[in-house]
mmCIF file of C-alpha atoms in Angstrom:
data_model
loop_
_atom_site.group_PDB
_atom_site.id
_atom_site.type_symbol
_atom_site.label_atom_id
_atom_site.label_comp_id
_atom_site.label_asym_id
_atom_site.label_seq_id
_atom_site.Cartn_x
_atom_site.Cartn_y
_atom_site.Cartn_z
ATOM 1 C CA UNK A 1 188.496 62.979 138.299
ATOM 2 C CA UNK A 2 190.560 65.201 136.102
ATOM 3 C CA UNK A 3 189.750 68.789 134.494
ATOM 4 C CA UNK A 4 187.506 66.758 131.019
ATOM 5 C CA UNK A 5 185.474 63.874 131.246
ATOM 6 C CA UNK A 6 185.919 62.109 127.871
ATOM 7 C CA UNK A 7 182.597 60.316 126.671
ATOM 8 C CA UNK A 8 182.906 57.165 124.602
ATOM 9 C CA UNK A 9 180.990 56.870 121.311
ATOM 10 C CA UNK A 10 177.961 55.290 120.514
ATOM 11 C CA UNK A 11 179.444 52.112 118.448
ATOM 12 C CA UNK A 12 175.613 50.975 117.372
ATOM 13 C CA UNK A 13 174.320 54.824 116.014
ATOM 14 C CA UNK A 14 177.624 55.542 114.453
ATOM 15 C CA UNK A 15 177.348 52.201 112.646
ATOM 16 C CA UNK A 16 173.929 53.409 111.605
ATOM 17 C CA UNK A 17 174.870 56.984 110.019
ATOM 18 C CA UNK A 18 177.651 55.049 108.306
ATOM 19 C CA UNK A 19 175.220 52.795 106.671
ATOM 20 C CA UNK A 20 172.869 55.423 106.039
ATOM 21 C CA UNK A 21 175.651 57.616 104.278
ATOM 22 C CA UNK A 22 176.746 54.870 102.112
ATOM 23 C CA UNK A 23 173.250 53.774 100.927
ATOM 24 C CA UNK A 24 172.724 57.142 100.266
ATOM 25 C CA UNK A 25 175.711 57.719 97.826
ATOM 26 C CA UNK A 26 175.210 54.103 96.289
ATOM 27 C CA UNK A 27 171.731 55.547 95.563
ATOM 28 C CA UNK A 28 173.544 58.652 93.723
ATOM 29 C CA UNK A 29 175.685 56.363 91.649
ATOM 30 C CA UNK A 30 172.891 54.558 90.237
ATOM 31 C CA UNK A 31 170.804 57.503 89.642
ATOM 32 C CA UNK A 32 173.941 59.022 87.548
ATOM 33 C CA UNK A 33 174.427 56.153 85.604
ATOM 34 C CA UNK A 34 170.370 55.562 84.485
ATOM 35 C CA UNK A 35 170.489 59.251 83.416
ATOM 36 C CA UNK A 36 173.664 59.216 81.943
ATOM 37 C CA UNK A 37 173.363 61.404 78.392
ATOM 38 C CA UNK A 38 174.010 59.145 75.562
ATOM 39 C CA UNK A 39 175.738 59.810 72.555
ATOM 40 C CA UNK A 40 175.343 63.046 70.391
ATOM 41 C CA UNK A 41 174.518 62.218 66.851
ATOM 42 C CA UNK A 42 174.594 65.195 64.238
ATOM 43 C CA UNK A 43 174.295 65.015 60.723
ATOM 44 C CA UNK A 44 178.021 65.464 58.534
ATOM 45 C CA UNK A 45 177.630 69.535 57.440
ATOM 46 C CA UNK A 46 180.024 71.293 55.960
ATOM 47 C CA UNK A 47 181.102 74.206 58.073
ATOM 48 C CA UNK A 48 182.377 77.679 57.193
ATOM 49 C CA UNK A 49 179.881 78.326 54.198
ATOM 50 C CA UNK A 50 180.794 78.779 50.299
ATOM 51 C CA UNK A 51 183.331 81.059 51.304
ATOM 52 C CA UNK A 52 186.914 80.634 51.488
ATOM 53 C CA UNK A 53 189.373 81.547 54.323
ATOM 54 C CA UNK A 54 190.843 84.170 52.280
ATOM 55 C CA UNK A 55 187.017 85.759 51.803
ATOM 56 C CA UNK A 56 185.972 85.461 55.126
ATOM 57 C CA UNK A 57 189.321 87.212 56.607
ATOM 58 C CA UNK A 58 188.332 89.766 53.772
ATOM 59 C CA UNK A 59 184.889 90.286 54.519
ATOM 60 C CA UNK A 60 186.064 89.996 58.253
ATOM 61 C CA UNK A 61 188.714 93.358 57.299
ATOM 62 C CA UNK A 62 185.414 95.374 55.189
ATOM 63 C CA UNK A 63 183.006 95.163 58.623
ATOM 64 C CA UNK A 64 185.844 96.247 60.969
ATOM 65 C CA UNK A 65 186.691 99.437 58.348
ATOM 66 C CA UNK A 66 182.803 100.130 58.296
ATOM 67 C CA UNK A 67 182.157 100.050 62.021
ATOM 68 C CA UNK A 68 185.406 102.119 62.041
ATOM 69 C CA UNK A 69 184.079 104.907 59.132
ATOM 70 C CA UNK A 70 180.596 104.497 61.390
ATOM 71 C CA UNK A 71 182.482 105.570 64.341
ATOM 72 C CA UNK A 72 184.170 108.043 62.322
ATOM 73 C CA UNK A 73 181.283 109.235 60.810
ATOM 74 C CA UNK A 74 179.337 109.525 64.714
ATOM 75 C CA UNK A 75 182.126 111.702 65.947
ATOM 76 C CA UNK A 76 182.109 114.122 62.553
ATOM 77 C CA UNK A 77 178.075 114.548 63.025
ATOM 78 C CA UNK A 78 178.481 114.977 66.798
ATOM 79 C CA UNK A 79 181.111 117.879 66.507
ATOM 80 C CA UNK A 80 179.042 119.421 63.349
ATOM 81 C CA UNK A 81 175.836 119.220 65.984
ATOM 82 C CA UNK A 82 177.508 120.996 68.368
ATOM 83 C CA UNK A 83 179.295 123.295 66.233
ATOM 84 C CA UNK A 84 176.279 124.390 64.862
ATOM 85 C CA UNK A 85 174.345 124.957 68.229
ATOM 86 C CA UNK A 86 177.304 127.066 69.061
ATOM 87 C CA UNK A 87 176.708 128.866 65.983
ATOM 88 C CA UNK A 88 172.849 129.276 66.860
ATOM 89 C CA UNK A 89 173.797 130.482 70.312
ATOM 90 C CA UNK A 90 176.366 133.204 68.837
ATOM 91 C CA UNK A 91 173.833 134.106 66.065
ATOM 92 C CA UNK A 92 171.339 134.332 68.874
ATOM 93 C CA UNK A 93 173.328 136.665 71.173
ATOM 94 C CA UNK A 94 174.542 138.790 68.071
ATOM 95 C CA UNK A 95 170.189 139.075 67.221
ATOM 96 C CA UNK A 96 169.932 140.262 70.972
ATOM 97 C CA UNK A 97 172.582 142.526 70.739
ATOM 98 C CA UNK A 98 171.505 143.586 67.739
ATOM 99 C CA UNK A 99 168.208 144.205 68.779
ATOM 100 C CA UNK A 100 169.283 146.045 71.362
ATOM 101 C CA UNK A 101 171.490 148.504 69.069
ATOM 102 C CA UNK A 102 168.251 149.033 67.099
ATOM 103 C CA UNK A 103 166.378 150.278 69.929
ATOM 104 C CA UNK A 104 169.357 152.183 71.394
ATOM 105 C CA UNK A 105 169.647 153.678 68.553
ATOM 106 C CA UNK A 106 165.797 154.143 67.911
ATOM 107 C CA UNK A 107 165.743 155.719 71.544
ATOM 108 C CA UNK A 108 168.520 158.169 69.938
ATOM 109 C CA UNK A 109 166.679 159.571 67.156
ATOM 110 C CA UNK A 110 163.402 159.964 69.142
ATOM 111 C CA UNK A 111 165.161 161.936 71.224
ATOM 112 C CA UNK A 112 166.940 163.628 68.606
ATOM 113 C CA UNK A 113 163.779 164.145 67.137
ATOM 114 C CA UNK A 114 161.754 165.707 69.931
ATOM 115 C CA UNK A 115 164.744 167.878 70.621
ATOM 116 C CA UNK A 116 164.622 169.142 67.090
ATOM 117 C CA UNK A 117 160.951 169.394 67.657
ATOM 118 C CA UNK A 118 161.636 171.903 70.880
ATOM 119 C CA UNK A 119 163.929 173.806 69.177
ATOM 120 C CA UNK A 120 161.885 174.295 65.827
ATOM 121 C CA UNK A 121 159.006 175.328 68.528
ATOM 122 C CA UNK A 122 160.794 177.496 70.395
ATOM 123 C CA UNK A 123 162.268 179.009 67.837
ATOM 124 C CA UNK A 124 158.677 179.685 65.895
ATOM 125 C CA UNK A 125 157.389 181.162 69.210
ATOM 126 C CA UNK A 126 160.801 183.590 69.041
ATOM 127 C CA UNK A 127 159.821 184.452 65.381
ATOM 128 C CA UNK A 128 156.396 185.026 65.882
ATOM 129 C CA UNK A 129 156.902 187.132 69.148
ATOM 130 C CA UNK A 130 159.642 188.753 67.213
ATOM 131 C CA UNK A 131 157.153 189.143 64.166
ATOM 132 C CA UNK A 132 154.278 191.124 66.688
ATOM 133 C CA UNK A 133 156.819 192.781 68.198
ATOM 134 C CA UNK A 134 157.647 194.560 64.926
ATOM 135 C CA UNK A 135 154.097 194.785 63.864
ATOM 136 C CA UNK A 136 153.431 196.462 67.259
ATOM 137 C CA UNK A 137 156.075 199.143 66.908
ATOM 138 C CA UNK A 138 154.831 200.123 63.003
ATOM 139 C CA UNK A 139 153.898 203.770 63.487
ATOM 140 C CA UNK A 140 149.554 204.312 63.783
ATOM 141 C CA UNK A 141 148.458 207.981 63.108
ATOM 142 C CA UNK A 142 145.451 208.860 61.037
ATOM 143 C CA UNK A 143 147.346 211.050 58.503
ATOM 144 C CA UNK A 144 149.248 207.617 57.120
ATOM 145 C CA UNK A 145 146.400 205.092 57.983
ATOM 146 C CA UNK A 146 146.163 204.084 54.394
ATOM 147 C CA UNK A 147 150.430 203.833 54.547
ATOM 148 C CA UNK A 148 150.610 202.109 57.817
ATOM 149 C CA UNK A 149 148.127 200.012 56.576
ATOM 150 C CA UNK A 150 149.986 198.817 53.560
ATOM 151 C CA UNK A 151 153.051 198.243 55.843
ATOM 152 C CA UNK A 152 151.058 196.088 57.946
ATOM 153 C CA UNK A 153 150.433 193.760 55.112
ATOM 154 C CA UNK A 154 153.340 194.052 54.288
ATOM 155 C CA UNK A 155 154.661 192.803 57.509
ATOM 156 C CA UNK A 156 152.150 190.338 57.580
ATOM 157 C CA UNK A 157 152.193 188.678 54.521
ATOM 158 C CA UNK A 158 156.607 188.419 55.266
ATOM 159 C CA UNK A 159 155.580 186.922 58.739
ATOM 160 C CA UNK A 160 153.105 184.467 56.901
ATOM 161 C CA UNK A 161 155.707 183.980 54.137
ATOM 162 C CA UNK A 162 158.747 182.772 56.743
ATOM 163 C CA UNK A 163 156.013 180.269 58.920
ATOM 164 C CA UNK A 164 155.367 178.879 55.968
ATOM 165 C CA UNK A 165 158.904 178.599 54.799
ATOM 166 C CA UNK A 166 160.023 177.001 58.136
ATOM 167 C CA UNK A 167 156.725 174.830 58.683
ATOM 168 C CA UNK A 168 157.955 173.196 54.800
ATOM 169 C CA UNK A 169 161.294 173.218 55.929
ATOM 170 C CA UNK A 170 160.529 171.342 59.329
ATOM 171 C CA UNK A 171 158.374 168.890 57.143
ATOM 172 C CA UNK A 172 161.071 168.470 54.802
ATOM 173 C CA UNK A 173 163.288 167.204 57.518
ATOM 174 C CA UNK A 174 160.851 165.313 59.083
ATOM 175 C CA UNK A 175 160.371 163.544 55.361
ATOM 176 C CA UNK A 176 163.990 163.059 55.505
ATOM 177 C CA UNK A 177 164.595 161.160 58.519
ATOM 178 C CA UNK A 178 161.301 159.166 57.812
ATOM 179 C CA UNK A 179 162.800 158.087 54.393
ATOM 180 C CA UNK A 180 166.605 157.985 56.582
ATOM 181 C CA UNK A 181 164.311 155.315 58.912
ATOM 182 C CA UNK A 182 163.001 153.356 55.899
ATOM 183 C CA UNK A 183 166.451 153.218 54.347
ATOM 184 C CA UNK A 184 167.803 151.811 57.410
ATOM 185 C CA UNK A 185 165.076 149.559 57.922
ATOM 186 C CA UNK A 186 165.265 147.968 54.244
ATOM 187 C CA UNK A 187 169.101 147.584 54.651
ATOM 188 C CA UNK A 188 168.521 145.551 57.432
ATOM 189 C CA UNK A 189 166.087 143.417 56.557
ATOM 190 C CA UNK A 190 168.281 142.972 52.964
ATOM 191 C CA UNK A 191 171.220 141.926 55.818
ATOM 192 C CA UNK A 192 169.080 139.540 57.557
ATOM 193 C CA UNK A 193 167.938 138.059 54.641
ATOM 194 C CA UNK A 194 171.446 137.379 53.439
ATOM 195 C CA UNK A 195 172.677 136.398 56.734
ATOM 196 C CA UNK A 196 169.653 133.587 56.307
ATOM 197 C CA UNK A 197 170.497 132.622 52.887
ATOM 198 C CA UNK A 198 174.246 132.160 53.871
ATOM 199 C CA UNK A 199 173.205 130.003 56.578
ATOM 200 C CA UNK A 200 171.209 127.777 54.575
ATOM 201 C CA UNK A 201 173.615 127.706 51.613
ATOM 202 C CA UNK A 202 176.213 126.210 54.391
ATOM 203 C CA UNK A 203 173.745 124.332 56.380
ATOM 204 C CA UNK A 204 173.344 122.729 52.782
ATOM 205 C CA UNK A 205 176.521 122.303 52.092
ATOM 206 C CA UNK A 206 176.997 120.681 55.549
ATOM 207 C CA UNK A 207 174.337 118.205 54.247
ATOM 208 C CA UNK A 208 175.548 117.386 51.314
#
């Protein structure tokens, strides 16, 4: 006994598969040749069309320079797209900062505004306390009573005279910087009109 044992084959099975194998690819052979395609019969046509060699190559040369101008033309409209939304997003930040100018500057003249108010104020409170103080220290005694009283009118009607005078001049300032406001207001609105015209005029132009 060594270190394998060697087992003999089965002559009778091997025989078997062998015959099995073989019937099995004679079978395939036969099957192959029934279904064998036969031959292809087409009808005689003419290929290539009307055209000639020469036209075709042509007409080949036109669709490549049209798909090449279509390409062309894709890459012009992309870049004028995004061109123009980088125009919209400038215009847009210029309207913000615009907007915010306005109502800096808005802020500004209301203040300026209620500062000249105070001071116009203050300063009719100084004239009018001014104004009694004067009429206070006009001289009262009975023997001038028909004098004093003249001077008091007097007094009064130049203390009535200057409010008046620096009430119209207060409104005439106030008219001022109300027609200053509408100026500005109309020149702006003329701006952003033009500004909107010019954009359309190129936008056009872009079109066309």
């Amino acid at each position: 006994v060594g270190p394998y044992v060697l087992i003999t084959p089965d002559e009778s099975r091997r025989n078997k598969l062998q015959q099995i194998a073989k019937k099995e690819l004679d079978d395939l052979e036969q099957w192959k040749k029934k279904h064998k395609p036969g031959p292809v019969k087409l009808v005689p046509q003419r290929l290539g069309g009307k055209e000639s060699e020469a036209q075709a190559r042509q007409n080949q040369q036109m669709i490549l320079m049209q798909c090449k101008y279509q390409q062309k033309h894709k890459r012009e409209e992309y870049i004028k797209a995004k061109k123009a939304a980088e125009e919209a997003e400038i215009l847009k930040k210029k309207a913000i900062q615009r907007e915010k100018a306005e109502r800096l500057e808005a802020k500004k003249r209301q203040e300026e505004m209620q500062r000249r108010e105070m001071f116009f104020e203050d300063q009719y409170y100084k004239t009018n306390e001014l104004l009694n103080r004067l009429d206070l220290g006009l001289p009262k005694s009975d023997s001038c009573q028909i004098a004093n009283h003249g001077q008091e009118s007097t007094a009064w009607m130049r203390s009535h005279i200057y409010k008046q005078a620096l009430r119209e001049d207060e409104n005439r300032r106030l008219e001022e910087m109300k027609q200053e406001q509408r100026r500005k207001a109309e020149l702006m609105k003329f701006k952003q009109k033009q500004e909107e015209e010019a954009r359309t005029r190129a936008l056009q132009s872009e079109q066309r």
